[in-house]
C-alpha atoms as one frame of an Amber mdcrd trajectory, in Angstrom:
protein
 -81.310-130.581-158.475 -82.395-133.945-157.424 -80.548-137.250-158.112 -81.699
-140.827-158.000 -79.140-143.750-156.821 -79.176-147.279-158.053 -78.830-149.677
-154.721 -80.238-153.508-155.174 -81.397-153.111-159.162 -81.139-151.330-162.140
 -83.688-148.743-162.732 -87.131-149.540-164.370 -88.767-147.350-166.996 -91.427
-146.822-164.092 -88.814-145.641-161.649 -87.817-143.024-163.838 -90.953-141.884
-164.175 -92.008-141.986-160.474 -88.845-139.815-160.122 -89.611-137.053-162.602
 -92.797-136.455-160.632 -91.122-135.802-157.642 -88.445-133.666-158.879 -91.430
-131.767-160.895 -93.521-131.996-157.936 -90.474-131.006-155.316 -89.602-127.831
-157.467 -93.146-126.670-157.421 -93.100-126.581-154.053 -89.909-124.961-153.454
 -90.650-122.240-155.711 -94.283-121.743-153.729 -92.343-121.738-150.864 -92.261
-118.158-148.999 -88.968-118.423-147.743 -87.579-118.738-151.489 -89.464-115.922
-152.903 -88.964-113.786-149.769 -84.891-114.224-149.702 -84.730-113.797-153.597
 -81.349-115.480-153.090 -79.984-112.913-150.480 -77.832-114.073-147.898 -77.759
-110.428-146.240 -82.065-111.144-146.567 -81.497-114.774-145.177 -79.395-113.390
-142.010 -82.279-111.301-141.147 -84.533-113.619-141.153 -82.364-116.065-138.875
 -81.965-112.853-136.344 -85.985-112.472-135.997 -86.428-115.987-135.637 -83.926
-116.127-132.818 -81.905-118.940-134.090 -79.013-116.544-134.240 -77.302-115.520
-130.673 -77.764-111.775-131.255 -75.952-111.475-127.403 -72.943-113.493-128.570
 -72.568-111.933-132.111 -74.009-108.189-131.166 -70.585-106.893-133.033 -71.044
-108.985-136.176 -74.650-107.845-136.421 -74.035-104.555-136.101 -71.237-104.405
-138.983 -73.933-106.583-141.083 -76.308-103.502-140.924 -73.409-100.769-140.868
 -74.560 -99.608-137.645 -71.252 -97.737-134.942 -72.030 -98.828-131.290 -73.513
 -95.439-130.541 -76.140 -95.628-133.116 -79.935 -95.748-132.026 -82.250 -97.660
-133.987 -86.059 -98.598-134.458 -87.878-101.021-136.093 -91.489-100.998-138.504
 -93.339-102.981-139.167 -95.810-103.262-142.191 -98.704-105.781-142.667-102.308
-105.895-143.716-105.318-107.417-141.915-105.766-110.755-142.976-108.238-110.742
-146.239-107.535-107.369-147.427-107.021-106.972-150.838-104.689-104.604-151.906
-103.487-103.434-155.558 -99.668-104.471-154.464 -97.871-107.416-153.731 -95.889
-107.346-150.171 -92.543-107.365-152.326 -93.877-104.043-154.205 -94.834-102.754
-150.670 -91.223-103.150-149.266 -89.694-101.533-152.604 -91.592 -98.780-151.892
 -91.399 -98.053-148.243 -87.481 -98.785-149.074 -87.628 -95.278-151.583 -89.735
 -93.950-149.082 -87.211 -94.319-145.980 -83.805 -93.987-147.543 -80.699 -95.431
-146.238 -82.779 -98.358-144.544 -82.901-101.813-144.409 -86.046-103.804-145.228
 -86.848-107.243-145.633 -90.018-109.287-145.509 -90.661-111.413-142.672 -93.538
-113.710-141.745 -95.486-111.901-144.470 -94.872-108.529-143.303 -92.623-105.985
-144.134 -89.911-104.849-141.692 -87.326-102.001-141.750 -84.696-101.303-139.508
 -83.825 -97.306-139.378 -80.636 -96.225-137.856 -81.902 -92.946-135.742 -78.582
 -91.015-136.525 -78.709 -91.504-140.440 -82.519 -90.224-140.664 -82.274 -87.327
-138.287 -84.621 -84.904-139.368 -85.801 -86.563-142.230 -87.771 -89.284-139.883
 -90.895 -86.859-139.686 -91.275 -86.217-143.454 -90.517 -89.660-144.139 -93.359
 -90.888-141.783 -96.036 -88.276-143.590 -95.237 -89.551-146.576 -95.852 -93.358
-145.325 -98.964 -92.838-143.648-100.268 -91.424-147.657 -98.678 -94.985-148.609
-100.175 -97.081-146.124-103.688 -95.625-146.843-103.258 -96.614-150.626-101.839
-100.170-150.441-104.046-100.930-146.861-101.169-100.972-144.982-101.165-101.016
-140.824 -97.536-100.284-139.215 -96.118-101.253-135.411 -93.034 -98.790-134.435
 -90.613-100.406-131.970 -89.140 -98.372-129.165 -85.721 -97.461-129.627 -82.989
-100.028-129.532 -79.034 -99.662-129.343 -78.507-103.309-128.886 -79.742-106.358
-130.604 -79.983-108.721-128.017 -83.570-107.918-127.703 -84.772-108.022-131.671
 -86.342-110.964-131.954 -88.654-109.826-128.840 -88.681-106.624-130.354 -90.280
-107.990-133.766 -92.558-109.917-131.701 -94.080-107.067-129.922 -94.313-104.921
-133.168 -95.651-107.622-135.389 -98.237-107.518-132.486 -98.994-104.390-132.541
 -99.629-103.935-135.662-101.605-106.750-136.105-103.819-105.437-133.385-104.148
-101.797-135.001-105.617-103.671-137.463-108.352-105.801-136.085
């Protein structure tokens, strides 16, 4: 919502209409934002997203992270993540990609992030499972043009946002 003050003089019919442009205009905007659509009004989503950034001490709140994702302090964990080369078209939005790779690795937590999908698996829940799981993606990423960058393992999250960094690289460059 957006709301107009009166300060020195009453409002004008022109003011009025001047201000239902830019609330018309502002709300455009925020709903073309990707940080709306990408959040879809998740705070858990919205977290994540301050983690990667960095703007969240991961050293300082390594406990409260941890409980966040429902991860024990012995837990191993890794980190993919999913984009496409820049001008590929593919049949499914990013948003369709991440609902899919989340049926695909269960017990996971994805998000999207800087366009891309990521997913953080917890080593100890997957076991086994990891290696079918990762057949059945590769099948996935060939239909939807998908490239992937694994992380190396990870038991703390001091290091994630460096961590996303070097996997967002890597798969960018696996696709080039």
């Amino acid at each position: 919502r957006a709301m107009m003050l009166e300060a020195k003089k009453p409002f004008s019919a022109d003011d009025e209409v001047a201000f239902e442009l830019f609330a018309k205009t502002a709300a455009y905007y925020l709903r073309a934002t990707s940080l709306v659509r990408e959040f879809n009004s998740s705070s858990f989503e919205f977290f994540l997203h301050e983690l990667l950034s960095g703007h969240i001490d991961s050293e300082k709140n390594e406990t409260d992270i941890a409980s966040y994702l429902f991860v024990r302090p012995d837990d191993s964990m890794v980190m993919l993540v999913f984009g496409r080369r820049y001008g590929d078209v593919a049949p499914t939005s990013m948003q369709e990609v991440r609902n899919g790779l989340q049926e695909l690795f269960e017990n996971s937590v994805s998000f999207i992030f800087e366009g891309n999908v990521v997913l953080f698996i917890n080593l100890r829940e997957q076991g086994d499972k990891m290696i079918r799981q990762l057949g059945r993606a590769a099948a996935y990423m060939r239909r939807n043009k998908l490239y992937c960058g694994v992380s190396r393992r990870f038991d703390s999250f001091h290091y994630v946002p460096q961590l996303y960094r070097q996997t967002a690289d890597c798969c960018r460059l696996g696709s080039e």
